[in-house]
CSV table of C-alpha atoms and ligand atoms in Angstrom, one decimal:
chain,number,residue,atom,x,y,z
A,1,UNK,CA,75.9,132.0,82.2
A,2,UNK,CA,78.7,129.5,82.7
A,3,UNK,CA,78.2,129.4,86.5
A,4,UNK,CA,74.5,129.3,86.1
A,5,UNK,CA,74.7,126.1,84.1
A,6,UNK,CA,76.6,124.4,86.8
A,7,UNK,CA,73.8,125.1,89.2
A,8,UNK,CA,71.2,123.3,87.1
A,9,UNK,CA,70.0,120.2,88.8
A,10,UNK,CA,69.0,117.6,86.3
A,11,UNK,CA,68.0,115.3,89.0
A,12,UNK,CA,65.0,114.0,87.2
A,13,UNK,CA,64.9,111.3,84.5
A,14,UNK,CA,62.3,110.0,82.2
A,15,UNK,CA,61.0,106.7,83.6
A,16,UNK,CA,60.6,104.1,80.8
A,17,UNK,CA,61.3,106.6,78.1
A,18,UNK,CA,62.1,103.9,75.5
A,19,UNK,CA,58.7,102.4,75.8
A,20,UNK,CA,56.9,105.6,74.7
A,21,UNK,CA,58.7,105.9,71.5
A,22,UNK,CA,57.2,104.4,68.4
A,23,UNK,CA,59.2,102.7,65.6
A,24,UNK,CA,59.6,105.9,63.6
A,25,UNK,CA,61.1,107.5,66.7
A,26,UNK,CA,58.3,109.9,67.1
A,27,UNK,CA,56.9,110.1,70.6
A,28,UNK,CA,53.7,108.0,71.0
A,29,UNK,CA,50.5,109.9,71.7
A,30,UNK,CA,49.4,109.6,75.2
A,31,UNK,CA,46.7,111.3,77.0
A,32,UNK,CA,47.5,112.0,80.6
A,33,UNK,CA,44.9,113.9,82.6
A,34,UNK,CA,45.9,117.5,83.2
A,35,UNK,CA,45.1,119.5,86.3
A,36,UNK,CA,46.2,123.1,86.6
A,37,UNK,CA,45.8,124.6,90.0
A,38,UNK,CA,46.1,128.3,89.8
A,39,UNK,CA,46.2,130.4,92.9
A,40,UNK,CA,45.4,134.1,92.7
A,41,UNK,CA,47.9,136.8,93.9
A,42,UNK,CA,49.9,134.2,95.9
A,43,UNK,CA,53.4,135.5,96.9
A,44,UNK,CA,56.5,133.7,95.7
A,45,UNK,CA,57.6,132.9,99.2
A,46,UNK,CA,54.2,131.9,100.5
A,47,UNK,CA,54.4,128.2,99.9
A,48,UNK,CA,56.5,125.7,101.9
A,49,UNK,CA,58.5,124.7,98.9
A,50,UNK,CA,59.7,128.2,98.5
A,51,UNK,CA,60.7,128.6,102.1
A,52,UNK,CA,57.5,129.9,103.8
A,53,UNK,CA,57.7,129.4,107.5
A,54,UNK,CA,54.4,130.8,109.0
A,55,UNK,CA,51.9,129.2,106.6
A,56,UNK,CA,52.1,125.4,106.3
A,57,UNK,CA,51.2,124.2,102.8
A,58,UNK,CA,51.9,120.4,103.0
A,59,UNK,CA,49.6,119.5,100.2
A,60,UNK,CA,50.8,122.1,97.7
A,61,UNK,CA,54.4,121.2,98.7
A,62,UNK,CA,53.7,117.5,98.0
A,63,UNK,CA,53.4,118.4,94.3
A,64,UNK,CA,56.9,119.9,94.3
A,65,UNK,CA,58.1,117.0,96.4
A,66,UNK,CA,56.7,114.3,94.2
A,67,UNK,CA,57.6,116.2,91.1
A,68,UNK,CA,59.5,119.2,90.0
A,69,UNK,CA,60.1,122.5,91.8
A,70,UNK,CA,60.7,125.2,89.3
A,71,UNK,CA,62.8,127.9,90.9
A,72,UNK,CA,62.5,130.2,87.9
A,73,UNK,CA,58.8,129.8,86.9
A,74,UNK,CA,57.3,132.8,85.2
A,75,UNK,CA,53.8,133.8,84.1
A,76,UNK,CA,53.3,135.9,81.0
A,77,UNK,CA,52.0,139.0,82.8
A,78,UNK,CA,52.1,140.6,86.2
A,79,UNK,CA,48.3,140.9,86.7
A,80,UNK,CA,45.4,138.4,86.6
A,81,UNK,CA,43.6,138.7,83.2
A,82,UNK,CA,46.5,138.9,80.8
A,83,UNK,CA,48.4,136.2,82.7
A,84,UNK,CA,45.4,133.9,82.3
A,85,UNK,CA,45.0,134.7,78.7
A,86,UNK,CA,48.6,133.7,78.1
A,87,UNK,CA,48.2,130.4,80.0
A,88,UNK,CA,44.9,129.6,78.2
A,89,UNK,CA,46.4,130.1,74.7
A,90,UNK,CA,50.0,129.1,75.2
A,91,UNK,CA,50.9,132.5,73.6
A,92,UNK,CA,52.2,135.8,74.8
A,93,UNK,CA,48.8,137.6,75.1
A,94,UNK,CA,50.3,140.8,73.8
A,95,UNK,CA,50.3,139.1,70.4
A,96,UNK,CA,46.5,139.4,70.4
A,97,UNK,CA,45.9,142.5,72.3
A,98,UNK,CA,45.0,141.1,75.7
A,99,UNK,CA,47.2,143.4,77.7
A,100,UNK,CA,44.9,144.8,80.3
A,101,UNK,CA,42.7,143.4,83.0
A,102,UNK,CA,39.3,143.4,81.3
A,103,UNK,CA,36.5,145.3,82.8
A,104,UNK,CA,33.4,143.3,83.8
A,105,UNK,CA,31.2,144.0,80.8
A,106,UNK,CA,28.5,141.5,80.0
A,107,UNK,CA,27.4,143.7,77.1
A,108,UNK,CA,30.8,143.8,75.3
A,109,UNK,CA,31.8,140.8,73.2
A,110,UNK,CA,35.3,142.3,72.6
A,111,UNK,CA,36.1,142.7,76.3
A,112,UNK,CA,37.9,139.4,76.8
A,113,UNK,CA,39.7,136.6,74.9
A,114,UNK,CA,39.6,137.3,71.2
A,115,UNK,CA,37.7,134.6,69.2
A,116,UNK,CA,40.6,134.3,66.9
A,117,UNK,CA,42.5,132.4,69.7
A,118,UNK,CA,42.2,128.7,70.4
A,119,UNK,CA,42.0,127.9,74.1
A,120,UNK,CA,43.7,125.0,75.8
A,121,UNK,CA,40.2,123.5,76.3
A,122,UNK,CA,39.4,123.9,72.6
A,123,UNK,CA,42.6,122.1,71.7
A,124,UNK,CA,42.2,119.2,74.1
A,125,UNK,CA,38.5,118.8,73.2
A,126,UNK,CA,39.6,117.8,69.7
A,127,UNK,CA,41.5,114.8,71.0
A,128,UNK,CA,38.8,113.6,73.4
A,129,UNK,CA,39.4,115.4,76.6
A,130,UNK,CA,36.6,116.7,78.8
A,131,UNK,CA,37.6,120.1,80.2
A,132,UNK,CA,36.3,121.8,83.3
A,133,UNK,CA,37.0,125.1,84.9
A,134,UNK,CA,36.3,125.6,88.6
A,135,UNK,CA,36.7,129.1,90.0
A,136,UNK,CA,37.8,132.4,88.4
A,137,UNK,CA,37.4,132.9,84.6
A,138,UNK,CA,38.3,136.6,84.0
A,139,UNK,CA,38.6,136.2,80.2
A,140,UNK,CA,35.5,138.0,79.3
A,141,UNK,CA,32.0,138.4,80.9
A,142,UNK,CA,30.0,138.5,77.6
A,143,UNK,CA,28.0,135.4,77.0
A,144,UNK,CA,30.0,134.7,73.8
A,145,UNK,CA,33.1,134.4,76.0
A,146,UNK,CA,31.5,132.1,78.6
A,147,UNK,CA,33.8,129.1,79.3
A,148,UNK,CA,31.4,126.7,77.7
A,149,UNK,CA,31.7,128.8,74.5
A,150,UNK,CA,35.5,128.6,74.8
A,151,UNK,CA,36.0,124.9,74.8
A,152,UNK,CA,35.1,123.9,78.3
A,153,UNK,CA,32.5,121.2,79.0
A,154,UNK,CA,31.9,122.4,82.6
A,155,UNK,CA,32.1,125.6,84.5
A,156,UNK,CA,31.5,126.2,88.2
A,157,UNK,CA,32.7,129.7,89.2
A,158,UNK,CA,32.5,133.4,88.5
A,159,UNK,CA,33.2,135.3,85.3
A,160,UNK,CA,35.0,138.3,86.8
A,161,UNK,CA,38.4,139.1,88.4
A,162,UNK,CA,37.5,138.5,92.0
A,163,UNK,CA,34.7,137.5,94.4
A,164,UNK,CA,33.3,137.8,97.8
A,165,UNK,CA,33.9,134.6,99.8
A,166,UNK,CA,31.0,134.4,102.2
A,167,UNK,CA,27.8,133.0,100.7
A,168,UNK,CA,25.6,135.6,102.4
A,169,UNK,CA,27.5,138.3,100.4
A,170,UNK,CA,26.5,136.8,97.1
A,171,UNK,CA,23.3,138.8,96.6
A,172,UNK,CA,23.1,139.2,92.8
A,173,UNK,CA,21.5,136.2,91.1
A,174,UNK,CA,22.1,137.1,87.5
A,175,UNK,CA,25.8,137.4,86.5
A,176,UNK,CA,24.8,139.3,83.4
A,177,UNK,CA,22.6,141.8,85.1
A,178,UNK,CA,25.0,144.0,87.1
A,179,UNK,CA,24.4,147.7,87.5
A,180,UNK,CA,26.1,149.8,84.8
A,181,UNK,CA,27.7,152.2,87.4
A,182,UNK,CA,28.9,149.4,89.7
A,183,UNK,CA,29.9,146.6,87.4
A,184,UNK,CA,33.2,145.8,89.2
A,185,UNK,CA,31.8,145.7,92.7
A,186,UNK,CA,28.6,143.9,91.6
A,187,UNK,CA,30.6,141.3,89.8
A,188,UNK,CA,32.1,140.3,93.1
A,189,UNK,CA,28.6,139.5,94.5
A,190,UNK,CA,27.0,137.4,91.8
A,191,UNK,CA,25.8,133.9,92.4
A,192,UNK,CA,28.1,131.2,91.2
A,193,UNK,CA,27.5,129.9,87.7
A,194,UNK,CA,27.1,126.2,87.4
A,195,UNK,CA,27.5,125.9,83.7
A,196,UNK,CA,24.9,128.5,82.8
A,197,UNK,CA,22.7,128.2,85.9
A,198,UNK,CA,23.1,130.7,88.8
A,199,UNK,CA,23.6,128.7,91.9
A,200,UNK,CA,23.1,129.8,95.5
A,201,UNK,CA,26.1,128.4,97.2
A,202,UNK,CA,26.2,127.7,100.9
A,203,UNK,CA,29.9,127.4,101.9
A,204,UNK,CA,33.0,129.5,102.0
A,205,UNK,CA,33.9,130.0,98.4
A,206,UNK,CA,37.3,128.3,98.4
A,207,UNK,CA,35.6,125.2,100.0
A,208,UNK,CA,32.9,125.3,97.3
A,209,UNK,CA,35.5,125.3,94.6
A,210,UNK,CA,37.4,122.4,96.2
A,211,UNK,CA,34.2,120.3,96.4
A,212,UNK,CA,33.3,121.2,92.8
A,213,UNK,CA,36.8,120.0,91.7
A,214,UNK,CA,36.3,116.7,93.4
A,215,UNK,CA,32.9,116.3,91.7
A,216,UNK,CA,34.4,117.0,88.4
A,217,UNK,CA,37.2,114.4,88.8
A,218,UNK,CA,34.7,111.8,90.0
A,219,UNK,CA,32.4,112.4,87.0
A,220,UNK,CA,35.3,112.3,84.5
A,221,UNK,CA,37.4,109.6,85.9
A,222,UNK,CA,36.9,107.2,82.9
A,223,UNK,CA,38.1,109.6,80.1
A,224,UNK,CA,41.0,112.0,79.8
A,225,UNK,CA,40.2,115.3,81.4
A,226,UNK,CA,41.6,118.7,81.9
A,227,UNK,CA,40.7,120.4,85.2
A,228,UNK,CA,41.5,124.1,85.5
A,229,UNK,CA,41.1,124.7,89.2
A,230,UNK,CA,41.3,128.5,89.3
A,231,UNK,CA,40.9,129.5,93.0
A,232,UNK,CA,40.3,133.2,93.4
A,233,UNK,CA,42.1,133.0,96.7
A,234,UNK,CA,44.1,134.6,98.2
A,235,UNK,CA,43.1,137.6,96.1
A,236,UNK,CA,41.2,140.2,98.0
A,237,UNK,CA,38.8,140.8,99.7
A,238,UNK,CA,40.6,139.3,102.6
A,239,UNK,CA,38.0,137.0,104.1
A,240,UNK,CA,38.4,133.7,105.9
A,241,UNK,CA,36.3,131.5,108.2
A,242,UNK,CA,37.1,130.6,111.8
A,243,UNK,CA,38.0,127.1,110.8
A,244,UNK,CA,41.1,128.4,108.9
A,245,UNK,CA,41.7,131.5,111.0
A,246,UNK,CA,42.2,129.5,114.2
A,247,UNK,CA,45.1,127.7,112.7
A,248,UNK,CA,47.2,130.9,113.0
A,249,UNK,CA,47.0,132.2,116.6
A,250,UNK,CA,50.6,133.2,116.4
A,251,UNK,CA,50.3,135.5,113.5
A,252,UNK,CA,49.6,138.9,115.1
A,253,UNK,CA,49.2,141.0,112.0
A,254,UNK,CA,45.5,140.7,111.2
A,255,UNK,CA,45.9,141.0,107.4
A,256,UNK,CA,48.6,138.3,107.3
A,257,UNK,CA,46.6,136.1,109.5
A,258,UNK,CA,43.6,136.2,107.3
A,259,UNK,CA,45.8,135.8,104.2
A,260,UNK,CA,47.4,132.7,105.9
A,261,UNK,CA,43.9,131.3,106.6
A,262,UNK,CA,42.9,131.8,102.9
A,263,UNK,CA,46.1,130.0,101.7
A,264,UNK,CA,45.5,127.3,104.2
A,265,UNK,CA,42.0,126.7,102.7
A,266,UNK,CA,43.5,126.4,99.3
A,267,UNK,CA,46.0,123.9,100.6
A,268,UNK,CA,43.2,121.8,102.2
A,269,UNK,CA,41.4,121.8,98.8
A,270,UNK,CA,44.6,120.6,97.1
A,271,UNK,CA,44.9,117.9,99.6
A,272,UNK,CA,41.3,116.7,99.0
A,273,UNK,CA,41.9,116.7,95.3
A,274,UNK,CA,45.2,114.7,95.6
A,275,UNK,CA,43.5,112.2,97.8
A,276,UNK,CA,40.7,111.8,95.4
A,277,UNK,CA,43.1,111.1,92.6
A,278,UNK,CA,44.8,108.4,94.7
A,279,UNK,CA,41.5,106.9,95.7
A,280,UNK,CA,40.5,106.6,92.0
A,281,UNK,CA,44.0,105.4,91.0
A,282,UNK,CA,44.4,108.4,88.7
A,283,UNK,CA,47.4,109.9,90.4
A,284,UNK,CA,50.0,108.2,88.2
A,285,UNK,CA,48.8,109.4,84.9
A,286,UNK,CA,47.7,112.9,85.9
A,287,UNK,CA,50.0,115.9,85.3
A,288,UNK,CA,49.4,118.4,88.0
A,289,UNK,CA,50.7,122.0,87.8
A,290,UNK,CA,50.5,124.4,90.7
A,291,UNK,CA,51.3,128.1,90.2
A,292,UNK,CA,50.1,131.6,91.0
A,293,UNK,CA,48.7,133.9,88.2
A,294,UNK,CA,51.1,136.7,89.3
A,295,UNK,CA,53.2,137.8,92.1
A,296,UNK,CA,51.8,138.8,95.5
A,297,UNK,CA,50.6,142.4,96.0
A,298,UNK,CA,52.4,142.5,99.3
A,299,UNK,CA,50.8,145.6,100.8
A,300,UNK,CA,47.3,144.8,99.7
A,301,UNK,CA,46.9,141.2,100.8
A,302,UNK,CA,50.0,140.8,103.1
A,303,UNK,CA,51.6,138.3,100.8
A,304,UNK,CA,55.3,137.8,100.7
A,305,UNK,CA,57.5,137.6,97.6
A,306,UNK,CA,60.6,136.8,99.6
A,307,UNK,CA,63.8,138.1,98.0
A,308,UNK,CA,62.1,139.3,94.8
A,309,UNK,CA,61.7,142.9,94.1
A,310,UNK,CA,58.3,144.4,94.1
A,311,UNK,CA,55.1,142.5,93.5
A,312,UNK,CA,51.9,142.2,91.5
A,313,UNK,CA,51.9,144.6,88.5
A,314,UNK,CA,55.6,145.0,88.4
A,315,UNK,CA,58.1,144.2,85.7
A,316,UNK,CA,60.6,143.3,88.4
A,317,UNK,CA,60.7,139.6,89.5
A,318,UNK,CA,58.1,140.0,92.2
A,319,UNK,CA,55.5,140.7,89.6
A,320,UNK,CA,55.8,137.7,87.4
A,321,UNK,CA,58.1,135.0,88.9
A,322,UNK,CA,55.7,132.8,90.9
A,323,UNK,CA,55.5,129.6,92.9
A,324,UNK,CA,55.6,126.9,90.2
A,325,UNK,CA,55.6,123.1,90.6
A,326,UNK,CA,54.4,120.1,88.7
A,327,UNK,CA,54.1,116.4,89.2
A,328,UNK,CA,53.6,113.4,86.9
A,329,UNK,CA,54.5,110.4,89.0
A,330,UNK,CA,54.2,108.0,86.1
A,331,UNK,CA,57.0,109.6,84.2
A,332,UNK,CA,58.9,112.3,86.1
A,333,UNK,CA,61.2,111.6,89.0
A,334,UNK,CA,61.4,114.3,91.7
A,335,UNK,CA,63.8,117.1,91.2
A,336,UNK,CA,64.5,120.8,90.9
A,337,UNK,CA,64.6,122.7,87.6
A,338,UNK,CA,66.4,126.0,87.5
A,339,UNK,CA,66.1,127.2,83.9
A,340,UNK,CA,63.3,129.7,83.3
A,341,UNK,CA,60.0,128.1,82.4
A,342,UNK,CA,56.7,129.9,81.6
A,343,UNK,CA,53.0,129.3,82.3
A,344,UNK,CA,52.7,129.2,78.5
A,345,UNK,CA,54.6,125.9,78.5
A,346,UNK,CA,51.6,124.1,80.0
A,347,UNK,CA,49.8,124.3,76.7
A,348,UNK,CA,53.0,123.4,74.9
A,349,UNK,CA,53.5,120.3,77.1
A,350,UNK,CA,50.0,118.8,77.0
A,351,UNK,CA,49.5,119.5,73.3
A,352,UNK,CA,52.8,117.8,72.4
A,353,UNK,CA,51.9,114.7,74.6
A,354,UNK,CA,48.3,114.3,73.5
A,355,UNK,CA,48.7,115.4,69.9
A,356,UNK,CA,46.1,118.1,70.4
A,357,UNK,CA,46.0,120.7,67.6
A,358,UNK,CA,47.1,124.3,67.8
A,359,UNK,CA,45.9,127.2,65.7
A,360,UNK,CA,48.2,130.2,66.1
A,361,UNK,CA,51.9,129.5,66.8
A,362,UNK,CA,52.6,128.7,70.5
A,363,UNK,CA,55.2,130.5,72.5
A,364,UNK,CA,55.1,127.6,75.1
A,365,UNK,CA,57.1,124.5,74.6
A,366,UNK,CA,56.9,120.9,75.8
A,367,UNK,CA,58.7,120.9,79.1
A,368,UNK,CA,59.0,117.1,79.5
A,369,UNK,CA,62.3,116.5,77.6
A,370,UNK,CA,63.8,119.5,79.4
A,371,UNK,CA,63.0,118.4,82.9
A,372,UNK,CA,64.0,114.8,82.2
A,373,UNK,CA,67.4,116.1,81.0
A,374,UNK,CA,66.9,114.7,77.5
A,375,UNK,CA,67.4,118.2,76.2
A,376,UNK,CA,70.1,120.0,78.1
A,377,UNK,CA,69.7,123.6,77.0
A,378,UNK,CA,67.2,126.1,78.3
A,379,UNK,CA,63.6,125.7,77.1
A,380,UNK,CA,63.5,129.4,76.1
A,381,UNK,CA,66.1,131.8,74.8
A,382,UNK,CA,64.3,134.6,76.7
A,383,UNK,CA,61.2,135.2,78.8
A,384,UNK,CA,59.5,138.5,78.0
A,385,UNK,CA,57.1,141.0,79.5
A,386,UNK,CA,55.7,144.2,78.0
A,387,UNK,CA,53.4,146.6,79.8
A,388,UNK,CA,52.0,148.7,77.1
A,389,UNK,CA,50.3,151.4,79.1
A,390,UNK,CA,53.3,151.8,81.4
A,391,UNK,CA,55.7,151.8,78.4
A,392,UNK,CA,57.8,149.2,80.2
A,393,UNK,CA,59.5,146.0,79.0
A,394,UNK,CA,61.5,143.3,80.7
A,395,UNK,CA,63.5,140.6,78.8
A,396,UNK,CA,65.4,137.9,80.6
A,397,UNK,CA,68.3,136.3,78.6
A,398,UNK,CA,70.2,133.7,80.6
A,399,UNK,CA,70.7,135.3,84.0
A,400,UNK,CA,70.7,138.8,82.6
A,401,UNK,CA,67.6,140.8,82.8
A,402,UNK,CA,67.0,144.0,80.9
A,403,UNK,CA,64.3,146.3,82.3
A,404,UNK,CA,63.4,149.3,80.2
A,405,UNK,CA,61.1,152.3,80.6
A,406,UNK,CA,59.7,154.9,78.2
A,407,UNK,CA,59.6,152.2,75.5
A,408,UNK,CA,63.3,151.5,75.7
A,409,UNK,CA,64.7,155.0,76.4
A,410,UNK,CA,65.7,154.2,79.9
A,411,UNK,CA,67.5,150.9,80.6
A,412,UNK,CA,68.5,148.9,83.6
A,413,UNK,CA,70.4,145.6,83.6
A,414,UNK,CA,70.5,143.1,86.4
A,415,UNK,CA,72.4,139.8,86.8
A,416,UNK,CA,69.9,137.6,88.6
A,417,UNK,CA,72.5,135.0,89.5
A,418,UNK,CA,74.1,137.3,92.0
A,419,UNK,CA,71.3,139.8,92.4
A,420,UNK,CA,67.9,138.1,92.6
A,421,UNK,CA,66.5,141.2,94.3
A,422,UNK,CA,67.5,143.5,91.3
A,423,UNK,CA,69.2,146.0,93.4
A,424,UNK,CA,72.3,146.6,91.4
A,425,UNK,CA,71.8,148.1,88.0
A,426,UNK,CA,74.9,147.1,85.9
A,427,UNK,CA,73.7,148.7,82.6
A,428,UNK,CA,76.7,151.1,82.5
A,429,UNK,CA,79.2,148.3,83.1
A,430,UNK,CA,77.9,146.0,80.4
A,431,UNK,CA,76.8,148.2,77.5
A,432,UNK,CA,77.2,145.4,74.9
A,433,UNK,CA,74.9,143.1,76.9
A,434,UNK,CA,72.3,145.9,77.1
A,435,UNK,CA,72.6,146.3,73.4
A,436,UNK,CA,72.2,142.6,72.7
A,437,UNK,CA,69.1,142.2,74.9
A,438,UNK,CA,67.6,145.5,73.7
A,439,UNK,CA,67.7,144.2,70.1
A,440,UNK,CA,65.7,141.2,71.2
A,441,UNK,CA,63.2,143.5,72.9
A,442,UNK,CA,62.8,145.6,69.8
A,443,UNK,CA,62.3,142.5,67.6
A,444,UNK,CA,59.8,141.0,70.0
A,445,UNK,CA,57.9,144.2,70.4
A,446,UNK,CA,57.5,144.5,66.7
A,447,UNK,CA,55.6,141.2,66.8
A,448,UNK,CA,53.0,142.5,69.2
A,449,UNK,CA,49.9,144.5,68.7
A,450,UNK,CA,48.4,147.3,70.8
A,451,UNK,CA,45.8,146.4,73.4
A,452,UNK,CA,42.4,145.8,71.9
A,453,UNK,CA,40.2,146.8,74.8
A,454,UNK,CA,40.3,149.2,77.7
A,455,UNK,CA,41.1,147.9,81.2
A,456,UNK,CA,40.2,148.3,84.8
A,457,UNK,CA,42.4,151.4,85.2
A,458,UNK,CA,40.3,153.1,82.5
A,459,UNK,CA,37.7,154.4,84.9
A,460,UNK,CA,35.1,157.0,84.3
A,461,UNK,CA,37.4,159.5,85.9
A,462,UNK,CA,40.1,158.5,83.4
A,463,UNK,CA,37.7,158.9,80.5
A,464,UNK,CA,36.7,162.4,81.7
A,465,UNK,CA,40.4,163.4,82.0
A,466,UNK,CA,41.1,162.1,78.6
A,467,UNK,CA,38.3,164.1,77.1
A,468,UNK,CA,39.6,167.3,78.6
A,469,UNK,CA,43.1,166.7,77.3
A,470,UNK,CA,42.7,165.4,73.7
A,471,UNK,CA,45.7,163.7,72.2
A,472,UNK,CA,47.8,166.1,70.0
B,501,CA,CA1,46.0,137.6,90.3
């Protein structure tokens, strides 16, 4: 821990911090625009700012260059749906039972984000923001969970967990009318919803989403806005157009080449958006976050998590430590931040700045005083993960990480300072540390509830098997 502190780079300071304090020393309310660009299944090492060599991402990198590169940025789950539920509520989603990737079920109002939770868009709407989501929703396909019912003013995207990218493959007009036996695959082929209207799009989907993001910013330039640009790329299916593919003649592996092209398309979109903000003179007062919703599934989409162990779905670092950067040029000087931060902190940050209300207690915090160095300690005592179905937990305390299986019966301990790849289990060497972190795990676990809906893994085959072998 001691050594770790020395490596922290507090190279950023708050610019003009005195001017934003009111007489009673409480921070003044301000309403910067918020843009969250979330890539889907992007590997930790697949952006230039994390050392990627074969896929140039100059526009994404510029966010880290003009702002903060978080070396230890986490999401709250290792797959899409739960991770997004955490981000959208600022809370560990295991607190409200969103612990599985939801099935695409337009007929089931409980398959998605519980109505007891306030979304980031709900919260910001109360203080005058207009909120738009462009891209992947994945927080419930029932009409009662449509983004416009969950605080957003605009939606241009798809309700499910992934999508075909070529317009000619989008053959199902009505997002709510998918075949019962093929809900998942049908959900990838629906037309794009423009608010509630099915729209027959004409471009490569990533380009469609970039254009829609630009339109949203142009339309909302005169009032505070929250744009959630949730690209489904580079999540499978691996599909790219020649325009992007031809940028990578030197990548011989076909999968990696297509993946690279998909990431390149996202980077182009980020560039268009950043340019639009400059053109409209909105750059200074817009907080922009860039992150992935979970680690790269390396075998599936040829992503690369670099030195991190495993990938998407895993409790090891490759599952939930992600590329993570933010910029706010008006207030934050460029730098690197090494203490663990969490996607849940995005809600905590913007809510604290804008004075937007919260309903249930947030797990996320306002990151600004931490990255400016105003507060020297770590934003979080721990970052936590539980995978209920797999009976696995991971708790990171300082640089120590406890990984448990069988609900705590089997324990592994890693020191991430010297062992970022989690290769050397030191549980036997440090039994007291194991005990200390395990007590935190048990306490945190007691605050969580069981999953409230079945997930993607609960297929018809699974149901049949379960019927044959009833629980004792
Ligand atoms: Ca994902």
